[in-house]
CSV table of C-alpha atoms in Angstrom, one decimal:
chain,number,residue,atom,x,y,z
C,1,UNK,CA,-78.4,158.6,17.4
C,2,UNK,CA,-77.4,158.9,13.8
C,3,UNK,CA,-74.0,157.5,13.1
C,4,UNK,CA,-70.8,159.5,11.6
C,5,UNK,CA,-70.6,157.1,8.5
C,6,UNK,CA,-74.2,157.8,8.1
C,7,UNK,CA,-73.8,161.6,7.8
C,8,UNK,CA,-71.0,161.5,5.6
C,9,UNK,CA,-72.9,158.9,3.4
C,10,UNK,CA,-75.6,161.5,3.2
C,11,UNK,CA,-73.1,164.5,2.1
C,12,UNK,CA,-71.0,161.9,-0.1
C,13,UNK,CA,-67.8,162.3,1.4
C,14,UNK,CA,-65.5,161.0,4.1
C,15,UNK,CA,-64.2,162.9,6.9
C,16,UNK,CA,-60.8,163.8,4.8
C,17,UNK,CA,-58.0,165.1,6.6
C,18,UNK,CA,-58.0,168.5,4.2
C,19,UNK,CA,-60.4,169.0,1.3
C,20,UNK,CA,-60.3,168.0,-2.1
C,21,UNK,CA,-61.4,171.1,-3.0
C,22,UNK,CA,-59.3,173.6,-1.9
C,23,UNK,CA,-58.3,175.0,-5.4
C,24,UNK,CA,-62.5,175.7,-7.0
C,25,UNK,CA,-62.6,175.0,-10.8
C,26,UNK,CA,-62.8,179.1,-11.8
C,27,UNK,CA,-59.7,179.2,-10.3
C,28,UNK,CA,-58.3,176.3,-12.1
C,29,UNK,CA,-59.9,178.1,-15.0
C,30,UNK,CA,-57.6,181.1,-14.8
C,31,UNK,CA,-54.6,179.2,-13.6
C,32,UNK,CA,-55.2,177.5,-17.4
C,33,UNK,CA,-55.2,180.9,-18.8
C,34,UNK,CA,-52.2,182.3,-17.1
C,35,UNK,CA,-50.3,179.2,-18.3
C,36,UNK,CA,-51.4,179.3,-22.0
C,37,UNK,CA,-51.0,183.6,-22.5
C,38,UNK,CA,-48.1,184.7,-19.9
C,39,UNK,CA,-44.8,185.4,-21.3
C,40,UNK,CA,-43.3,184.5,-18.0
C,41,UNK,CA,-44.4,182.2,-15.2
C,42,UNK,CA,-41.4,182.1,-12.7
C,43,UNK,CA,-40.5,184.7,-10.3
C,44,UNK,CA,-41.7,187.9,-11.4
C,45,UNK,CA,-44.4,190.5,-11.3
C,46,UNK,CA,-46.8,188.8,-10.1
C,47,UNK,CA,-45.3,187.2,-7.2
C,48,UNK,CA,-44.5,190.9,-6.3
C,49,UNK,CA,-48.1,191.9,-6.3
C,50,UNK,CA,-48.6,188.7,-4.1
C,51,UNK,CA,-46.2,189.7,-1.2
C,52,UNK,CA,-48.1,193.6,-1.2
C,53,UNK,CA,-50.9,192.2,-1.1
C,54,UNK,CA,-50.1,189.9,1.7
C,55,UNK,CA,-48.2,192.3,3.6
C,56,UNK,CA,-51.4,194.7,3.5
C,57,UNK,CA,-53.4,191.3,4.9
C,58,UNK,CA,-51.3,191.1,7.5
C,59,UNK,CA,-50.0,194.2,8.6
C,60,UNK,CA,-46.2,193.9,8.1
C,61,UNK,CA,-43.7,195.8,6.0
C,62,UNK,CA,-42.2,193.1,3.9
C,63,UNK,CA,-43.0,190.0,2.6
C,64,UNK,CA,-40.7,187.3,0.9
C,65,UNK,CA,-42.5,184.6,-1.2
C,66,UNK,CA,-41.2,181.0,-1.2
C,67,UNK,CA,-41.5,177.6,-2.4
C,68,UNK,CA,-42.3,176.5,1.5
C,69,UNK,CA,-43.4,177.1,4.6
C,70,UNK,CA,-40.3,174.6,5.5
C,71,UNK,CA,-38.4,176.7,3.2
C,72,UNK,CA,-39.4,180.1,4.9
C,73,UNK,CA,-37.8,178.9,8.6
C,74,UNK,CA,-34.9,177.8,6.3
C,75,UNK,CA,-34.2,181.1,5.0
C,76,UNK,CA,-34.7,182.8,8.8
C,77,UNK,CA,-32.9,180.6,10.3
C,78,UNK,CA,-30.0,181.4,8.4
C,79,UNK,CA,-30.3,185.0,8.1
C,80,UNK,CA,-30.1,185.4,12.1
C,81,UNK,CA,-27.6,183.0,12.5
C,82,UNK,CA,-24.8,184.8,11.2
C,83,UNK,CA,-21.4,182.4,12.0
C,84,UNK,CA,-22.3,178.9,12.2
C,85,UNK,CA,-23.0,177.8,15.5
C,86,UNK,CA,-22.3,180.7,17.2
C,87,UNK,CA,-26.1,181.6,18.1
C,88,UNK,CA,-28.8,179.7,19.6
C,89,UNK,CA,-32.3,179.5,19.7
C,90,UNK,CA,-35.1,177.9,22.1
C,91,UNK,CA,-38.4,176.4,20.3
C,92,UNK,CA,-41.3,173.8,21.8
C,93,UNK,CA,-40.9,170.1,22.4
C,94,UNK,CA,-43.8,169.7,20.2
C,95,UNK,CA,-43.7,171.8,16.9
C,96,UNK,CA,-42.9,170.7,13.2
C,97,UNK,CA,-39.2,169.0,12.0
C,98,UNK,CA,-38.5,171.9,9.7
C,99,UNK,CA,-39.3,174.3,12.2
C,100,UNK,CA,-36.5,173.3,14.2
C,101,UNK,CA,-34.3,171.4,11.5
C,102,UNK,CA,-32.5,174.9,10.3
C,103,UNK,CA,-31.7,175.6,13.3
C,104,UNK,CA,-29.6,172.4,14.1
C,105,UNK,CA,-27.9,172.5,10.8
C,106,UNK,CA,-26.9,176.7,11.8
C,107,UNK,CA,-27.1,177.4,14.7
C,108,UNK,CA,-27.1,175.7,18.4
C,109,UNK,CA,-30.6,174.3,20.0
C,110,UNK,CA,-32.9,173.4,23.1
C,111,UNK,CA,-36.3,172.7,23.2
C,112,UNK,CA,-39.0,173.3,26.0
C,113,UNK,CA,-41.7,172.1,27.1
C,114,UNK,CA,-45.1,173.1,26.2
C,115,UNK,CA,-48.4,174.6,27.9
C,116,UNK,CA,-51.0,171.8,27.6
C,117,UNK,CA,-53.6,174.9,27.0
C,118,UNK,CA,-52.1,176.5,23.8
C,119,UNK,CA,-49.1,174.5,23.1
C,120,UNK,CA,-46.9,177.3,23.5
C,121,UNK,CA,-43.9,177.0,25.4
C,122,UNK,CA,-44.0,176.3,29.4
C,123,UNK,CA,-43.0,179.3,30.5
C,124,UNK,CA,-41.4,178.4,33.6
C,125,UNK,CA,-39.5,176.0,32.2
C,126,UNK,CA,-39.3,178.7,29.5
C,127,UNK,CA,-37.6,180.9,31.7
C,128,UNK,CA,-35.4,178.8,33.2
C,129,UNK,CA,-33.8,177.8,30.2
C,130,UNK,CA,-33.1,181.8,29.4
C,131,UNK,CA,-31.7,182.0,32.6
C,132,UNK,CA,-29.3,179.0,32.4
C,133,UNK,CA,-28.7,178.9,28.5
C,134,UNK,CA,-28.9,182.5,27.7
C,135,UNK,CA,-30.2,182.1,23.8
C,136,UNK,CA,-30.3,185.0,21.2
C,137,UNK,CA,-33.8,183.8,19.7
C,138,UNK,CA,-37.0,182.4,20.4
C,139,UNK,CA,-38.9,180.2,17.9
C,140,UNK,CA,-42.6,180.7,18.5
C,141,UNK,CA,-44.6,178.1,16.8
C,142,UNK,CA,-48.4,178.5,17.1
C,143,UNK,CA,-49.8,175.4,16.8
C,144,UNK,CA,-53.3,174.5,15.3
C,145,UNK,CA,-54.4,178.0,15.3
C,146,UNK,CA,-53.8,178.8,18.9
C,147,UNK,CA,-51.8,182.0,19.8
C,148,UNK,CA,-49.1,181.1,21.6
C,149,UNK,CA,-48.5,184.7,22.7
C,150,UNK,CA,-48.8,186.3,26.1
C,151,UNK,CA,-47.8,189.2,28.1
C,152,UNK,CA,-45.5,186.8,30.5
C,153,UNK,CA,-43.7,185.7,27.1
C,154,UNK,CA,-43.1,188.8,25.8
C,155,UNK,CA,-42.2,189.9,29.3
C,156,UNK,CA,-39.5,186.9,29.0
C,157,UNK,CA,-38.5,187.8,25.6
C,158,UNK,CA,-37.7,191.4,26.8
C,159,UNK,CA,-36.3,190.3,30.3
C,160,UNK,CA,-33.7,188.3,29.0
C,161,UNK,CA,-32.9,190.3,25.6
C,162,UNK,CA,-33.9,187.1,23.5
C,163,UNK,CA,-35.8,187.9,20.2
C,164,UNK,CA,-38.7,186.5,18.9
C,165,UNK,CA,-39.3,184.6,15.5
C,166,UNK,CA,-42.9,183.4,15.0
C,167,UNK,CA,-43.9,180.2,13.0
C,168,UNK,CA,-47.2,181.0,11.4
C,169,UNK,CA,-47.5,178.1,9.4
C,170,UNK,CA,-51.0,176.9,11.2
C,171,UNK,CA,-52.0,180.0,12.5
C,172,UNK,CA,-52.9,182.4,9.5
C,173,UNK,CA,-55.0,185.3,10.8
C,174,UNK,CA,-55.2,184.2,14.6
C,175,UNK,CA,-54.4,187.4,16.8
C,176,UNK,CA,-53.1,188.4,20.1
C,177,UNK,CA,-54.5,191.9,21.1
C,178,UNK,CA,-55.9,192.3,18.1
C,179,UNK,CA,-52.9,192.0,16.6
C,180,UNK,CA,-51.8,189.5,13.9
C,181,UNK,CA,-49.4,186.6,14.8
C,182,UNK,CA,-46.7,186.8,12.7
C,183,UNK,CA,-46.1,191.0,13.4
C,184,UNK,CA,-45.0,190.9,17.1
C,185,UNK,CA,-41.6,189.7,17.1
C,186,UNK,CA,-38.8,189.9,14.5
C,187,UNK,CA,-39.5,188.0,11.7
C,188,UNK,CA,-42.3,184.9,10.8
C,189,UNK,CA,-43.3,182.4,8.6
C,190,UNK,CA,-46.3,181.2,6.8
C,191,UNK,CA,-46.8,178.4,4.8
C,192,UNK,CA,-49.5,177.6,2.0
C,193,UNK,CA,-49.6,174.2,1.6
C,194,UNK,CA,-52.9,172.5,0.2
C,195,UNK,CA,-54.0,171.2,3.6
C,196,UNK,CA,-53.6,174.9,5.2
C,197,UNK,CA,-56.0,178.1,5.4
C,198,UNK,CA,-55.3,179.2,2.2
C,199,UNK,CA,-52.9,177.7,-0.7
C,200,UNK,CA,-50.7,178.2,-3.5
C,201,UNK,CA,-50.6,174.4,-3.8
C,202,UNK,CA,-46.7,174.6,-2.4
C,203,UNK,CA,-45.9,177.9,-0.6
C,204,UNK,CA,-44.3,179.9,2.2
C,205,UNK,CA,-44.3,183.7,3.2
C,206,UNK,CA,-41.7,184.9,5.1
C,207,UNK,CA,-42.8,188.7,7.2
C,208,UNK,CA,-40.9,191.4,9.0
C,209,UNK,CA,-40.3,195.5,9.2
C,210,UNK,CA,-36.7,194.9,9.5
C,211,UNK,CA,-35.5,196.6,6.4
C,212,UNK,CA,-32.1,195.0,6.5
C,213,UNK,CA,-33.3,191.6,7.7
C,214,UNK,CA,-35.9,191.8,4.5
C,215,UNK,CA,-32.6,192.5,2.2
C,216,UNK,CA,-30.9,189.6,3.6
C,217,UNK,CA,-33.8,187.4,2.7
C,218,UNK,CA,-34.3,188.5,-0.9
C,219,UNK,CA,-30.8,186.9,-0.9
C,220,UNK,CA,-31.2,184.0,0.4
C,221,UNK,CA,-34.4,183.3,-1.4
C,222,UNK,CA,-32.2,183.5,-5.3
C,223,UNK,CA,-28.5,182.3,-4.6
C,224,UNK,CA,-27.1,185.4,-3.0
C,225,UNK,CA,-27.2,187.6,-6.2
C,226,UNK,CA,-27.5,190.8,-6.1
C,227,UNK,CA,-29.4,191.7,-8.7
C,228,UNK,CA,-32.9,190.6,-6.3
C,229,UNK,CA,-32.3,193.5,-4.0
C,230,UNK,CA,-33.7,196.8,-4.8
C,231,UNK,CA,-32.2,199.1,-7.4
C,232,UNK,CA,-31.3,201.5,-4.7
C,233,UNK,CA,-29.5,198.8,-2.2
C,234,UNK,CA,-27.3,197.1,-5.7
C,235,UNK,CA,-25.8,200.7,-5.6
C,236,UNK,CA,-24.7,200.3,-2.2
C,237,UNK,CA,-23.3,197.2,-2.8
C,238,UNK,CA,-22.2,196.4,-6.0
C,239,UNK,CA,-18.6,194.8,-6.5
C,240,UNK,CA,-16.7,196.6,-9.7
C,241,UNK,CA,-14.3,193.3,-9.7
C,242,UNK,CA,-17.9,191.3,-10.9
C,243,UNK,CA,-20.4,191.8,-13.3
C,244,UNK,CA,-23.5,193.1,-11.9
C,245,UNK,CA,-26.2,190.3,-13.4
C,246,UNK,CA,-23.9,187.9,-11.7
C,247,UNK,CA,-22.7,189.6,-8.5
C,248,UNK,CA,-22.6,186.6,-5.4
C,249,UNK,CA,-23.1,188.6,-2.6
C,250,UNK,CA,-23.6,185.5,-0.1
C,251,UNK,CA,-24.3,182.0,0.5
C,252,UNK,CA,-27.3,181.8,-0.9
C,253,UNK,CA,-30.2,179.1,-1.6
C,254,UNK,CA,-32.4,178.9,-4.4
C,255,UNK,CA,-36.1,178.6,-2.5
C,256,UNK,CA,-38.0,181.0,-5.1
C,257,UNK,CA,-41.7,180.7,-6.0
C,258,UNK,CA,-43.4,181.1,-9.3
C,259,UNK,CA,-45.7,183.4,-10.5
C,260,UNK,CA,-48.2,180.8,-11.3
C,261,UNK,CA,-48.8,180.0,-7.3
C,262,UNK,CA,-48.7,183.4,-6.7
C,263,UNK,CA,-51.7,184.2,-8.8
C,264,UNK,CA,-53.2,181.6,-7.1
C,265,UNK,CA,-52.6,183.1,-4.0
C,266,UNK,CA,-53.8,186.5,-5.2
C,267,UNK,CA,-57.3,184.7,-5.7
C,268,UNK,CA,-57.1,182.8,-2.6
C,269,UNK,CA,-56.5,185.8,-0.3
C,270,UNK,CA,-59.7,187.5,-0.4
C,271,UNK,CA,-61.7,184.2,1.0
C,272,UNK,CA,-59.0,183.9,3.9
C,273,UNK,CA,-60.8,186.0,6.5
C,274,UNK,CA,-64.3,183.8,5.6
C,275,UNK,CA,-62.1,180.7,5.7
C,276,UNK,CA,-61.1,181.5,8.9
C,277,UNK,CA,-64.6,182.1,10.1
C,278,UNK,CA,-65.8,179.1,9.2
C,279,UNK,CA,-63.3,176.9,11.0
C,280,UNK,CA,-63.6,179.1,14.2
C,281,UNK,CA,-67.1,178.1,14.1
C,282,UNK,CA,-66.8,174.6,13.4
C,283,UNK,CA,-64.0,174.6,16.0
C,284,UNK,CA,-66.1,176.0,18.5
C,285,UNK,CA,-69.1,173.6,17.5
C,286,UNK,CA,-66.6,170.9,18.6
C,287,UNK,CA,-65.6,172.6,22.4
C,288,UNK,CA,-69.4,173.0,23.6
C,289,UNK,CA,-69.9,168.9,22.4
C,290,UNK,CA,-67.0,167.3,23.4
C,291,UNK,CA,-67.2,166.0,26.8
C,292,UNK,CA,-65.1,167.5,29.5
C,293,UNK,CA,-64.8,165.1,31.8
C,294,UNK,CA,-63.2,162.6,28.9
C,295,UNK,CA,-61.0,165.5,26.8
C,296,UNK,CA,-59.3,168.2,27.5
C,297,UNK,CA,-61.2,171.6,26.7
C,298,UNK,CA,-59.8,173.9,28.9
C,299,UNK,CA,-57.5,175.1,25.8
C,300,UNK,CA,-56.7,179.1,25.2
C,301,UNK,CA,-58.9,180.3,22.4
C,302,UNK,CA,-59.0,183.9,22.5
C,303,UNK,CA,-58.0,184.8,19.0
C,304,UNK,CA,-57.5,181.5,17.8
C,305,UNK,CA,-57.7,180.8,14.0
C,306,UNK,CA,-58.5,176.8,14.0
C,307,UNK,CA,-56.5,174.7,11.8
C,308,UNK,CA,-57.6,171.2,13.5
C,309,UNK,CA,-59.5,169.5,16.5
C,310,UNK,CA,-57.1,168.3,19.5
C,311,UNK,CA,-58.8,165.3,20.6
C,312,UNK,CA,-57.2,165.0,23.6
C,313,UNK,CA,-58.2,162.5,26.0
C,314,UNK,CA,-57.7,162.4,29.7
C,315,UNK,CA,-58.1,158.7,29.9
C,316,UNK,CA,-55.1,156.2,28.4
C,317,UNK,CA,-57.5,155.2,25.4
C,318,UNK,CA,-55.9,156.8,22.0
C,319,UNK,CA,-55.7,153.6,20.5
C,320,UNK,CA,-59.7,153.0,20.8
C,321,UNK,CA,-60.2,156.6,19.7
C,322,UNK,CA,-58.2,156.4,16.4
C,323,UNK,CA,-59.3,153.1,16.3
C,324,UNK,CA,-63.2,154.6,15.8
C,325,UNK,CA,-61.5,157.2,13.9
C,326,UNK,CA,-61.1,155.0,11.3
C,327,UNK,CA,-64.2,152.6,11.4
C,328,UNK,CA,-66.5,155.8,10.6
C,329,UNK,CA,-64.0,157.3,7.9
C,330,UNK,CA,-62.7,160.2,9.7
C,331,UNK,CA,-59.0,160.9,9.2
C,332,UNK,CA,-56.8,162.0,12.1
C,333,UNK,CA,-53.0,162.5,12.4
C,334,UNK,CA,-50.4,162.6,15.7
C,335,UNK,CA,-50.5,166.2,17.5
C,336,UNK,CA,-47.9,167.6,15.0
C,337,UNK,CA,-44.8,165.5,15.6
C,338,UNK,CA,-45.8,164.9,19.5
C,339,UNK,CA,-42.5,164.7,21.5
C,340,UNK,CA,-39.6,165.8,19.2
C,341,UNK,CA,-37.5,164.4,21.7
C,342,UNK,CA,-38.9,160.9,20.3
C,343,UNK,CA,-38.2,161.1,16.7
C,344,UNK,CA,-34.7,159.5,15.8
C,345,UNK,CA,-33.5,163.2,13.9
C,346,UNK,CA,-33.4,164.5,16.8
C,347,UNK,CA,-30.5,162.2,18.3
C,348,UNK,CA,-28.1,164.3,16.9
C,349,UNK,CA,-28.6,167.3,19.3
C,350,UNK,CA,-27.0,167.5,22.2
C,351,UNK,CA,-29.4,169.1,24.6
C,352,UNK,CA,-30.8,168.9,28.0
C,353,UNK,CA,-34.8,167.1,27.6
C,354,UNK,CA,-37.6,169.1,29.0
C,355,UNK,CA,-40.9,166.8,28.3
C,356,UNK,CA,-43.0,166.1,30.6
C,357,UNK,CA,-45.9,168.0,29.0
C,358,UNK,CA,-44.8,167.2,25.5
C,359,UNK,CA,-45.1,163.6,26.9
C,360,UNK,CA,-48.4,163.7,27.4
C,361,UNK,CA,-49.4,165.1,24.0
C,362,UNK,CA,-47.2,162.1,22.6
C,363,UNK,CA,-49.2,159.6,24.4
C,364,UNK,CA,-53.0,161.4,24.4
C,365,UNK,CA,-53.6,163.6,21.4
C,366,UNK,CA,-53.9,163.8,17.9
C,367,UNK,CA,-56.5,165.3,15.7
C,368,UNK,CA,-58.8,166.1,12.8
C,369,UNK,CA,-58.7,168.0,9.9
C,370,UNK,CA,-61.0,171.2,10.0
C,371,UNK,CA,-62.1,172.7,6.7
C,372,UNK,CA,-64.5,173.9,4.1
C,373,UNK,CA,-66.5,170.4,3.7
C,374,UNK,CA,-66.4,170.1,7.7
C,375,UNK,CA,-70.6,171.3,8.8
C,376,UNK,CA,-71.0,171.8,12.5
C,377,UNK,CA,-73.6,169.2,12.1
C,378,UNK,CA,-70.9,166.8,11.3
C,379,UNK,CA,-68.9,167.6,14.4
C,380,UNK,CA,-71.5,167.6,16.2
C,381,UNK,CA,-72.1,164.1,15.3
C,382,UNK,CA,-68.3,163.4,15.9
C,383,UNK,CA,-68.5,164.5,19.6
C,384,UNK,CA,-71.2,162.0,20.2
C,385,UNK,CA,-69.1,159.2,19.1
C,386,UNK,CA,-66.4,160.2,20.8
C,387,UNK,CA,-68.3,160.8,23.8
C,388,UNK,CA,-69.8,157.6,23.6
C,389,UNK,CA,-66.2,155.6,24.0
């Protein structure tokens, strides 16, 4: 059996968590260019003709460019919040800090427990905690490229009048009915970070059809001033006490983008659907080789768009795995955060804890990067050493 080490010798890499490529040298090429002959590299035209374009990718109305995926929750979090604390939300035990993180410092919030299967939320316990706790919104996080969607959920959502945000930040292109994620509930978030489907280096997009909702966010983005909403909507709500070019019309942050990662992400955007492609297939590459009987595989993949490999074992052995990891130069981080309930930030919330299943991706999974330098030859390869434990 050849040995990982031995295939990445031959390719003249290791087994990196993201690539080192994921910005070519014609694009660094132009990014030179733009630098050394624009006039204006901050927020401006360009980032503009980023968020069409996006918004055409995905199939939305509007799109707000930030400097973050973490940044694009922020914003949403506090445009749906309204009065602090007097709204609150539901997301997964397992998910990402700042995807929950806005939320404690607006609003009120409980976590679920997830489905071992797509890491979406349990929906019984789901439902429970709609019944009992009666929140206004539902923070979706689809995790490693799994849709966490499903007719049940949205039968919840509607059931109980709660309102669905989705975090897209892994998830970029995956689809439930042939439908995007990120364009089935009210608002979603993206992020563009290097390790991620595409990048702008640093990034976030945040999506909706909510005209009013979209207004609120072009706000939040640039300190509240008025001047960033259309020319049309200043009329409405211009302030003659004020001058216009420095009219606060609310709390505000300052989360902008440049124009700089959005040509970037203007280059990037026509390889996403290929991107995407190619980790499905090296994703899939892993499911038919890793053993059953030693890892879970009975995961929902139906419109998946793969950011990682779950390793997820079904024996109490993750210390030997990541100890292999290492000795054959494959890098591998926790399952997201595993158990929010574990992490010390989270001592602050005062909420009943709903884990079990969160528990068990704490204790038995983590994973490996998928990307562009990733051959199914290589995860192949991986399997049998994994398999082999």
């Amino acid at each position: 059996m050849v040995i990982v080490s031995e295939v990445l010798e031959d390719v003249n890499m290791n087994w990196n968590l993201m690539t080192d490529d994921a910005i070519t040298q014609e694009e660094r090429n132009v990014l030179g260019d733009f630098v050394c002959n624009s006039s204006r590299i901050t927020q401006g035209k360009v980032v503009r003709e980023f968020e069409q374009a996006w918004s055409e990718w995905l199939g939305c109305k509007y799109s707000v460019f930030v400097n973050s995926g973490s940044s694009a929750n922020l914003v949403i979090a506090r445009a749906l919040s309204g009065n602090k604390f007097q709204t609150r939300w539901v997301s997964q035990a397992c998910t990402w800090s700042t995807a929950v993180s806005p939320i404690m410092q607006f609003s009120n919030l409980q976590l679920c427990d997830v489905d071992l299967t797509n890491f979406g939320p349990d929906l019984d316990n789901l439902e429970h905690i709609f019944k009992t706790q009666r929140p206004n919104y539902l923070l979706l996080t689809h995790l490693l490229g799994f849709p966490a969607l499903s007719d049940e959920l949205l039968d919840l959502c509607s059931k109980y009048k709660v309102k669905l945000v989705e975090d897209c930040c892994e998830s970029h292109g995956a689809e439930f009915k042939g439908k995007k994620v990120g364009t089935h509930g009210i608002a979603s978030s993206f992020s563009f970070y290097y390790g991620h489907h595409m990048t702008t280096i640093e990034g976030g997009m945040i999506c909706t059809d909510d005209e009013d909702l979209y207004h609120e966010m072009l706000l939040l983005r640039s300190h509240g001033l008025l001047r960033e909403l259309p020319k049309e909507e200043q009329e409405k709500r211009k302030c003659d006490r004020v001058d216009p070019l420095f009219t606060f019309l609310r709390d505000g942050f300052n989360v902008r983008n440049t124009d700089l990662h959005a040509k970037l992400g203007l280059m990037q955007l026509p390889h996403l659907d290929k991107s995407i492609a190619h980790r499905n297939n090296n994703f899939y590459t892993f499911m038919e080789n890793i053993d059953y009987n030693l890892y879970r595989t009975d995961f929902k993949v139906t419109g998946c768009s793969n950011f990682a490999f779950p390793i997820f074992t079904l024996r109490d052995n993750l210390q030997q795995i990541k100890d292999k990891l290492k000795e054959i130069g494959v890098e591998y981080r926790p399952c997201i955060a595993g158990n929010l309930y574990e992490h010390p930030f989270m001592n602050s919330v005062n909420q009943l804890r709903f884990d079990k299943n969160a528990n068990e991706i704490h204790n038995n999974c983590i994973y490996v990067g998928n990307h562009k330098d990733v051959s199914p030859e290589m995860v192949k390869v991986l399997c049998d050493e994994l398999n082999a434990l």
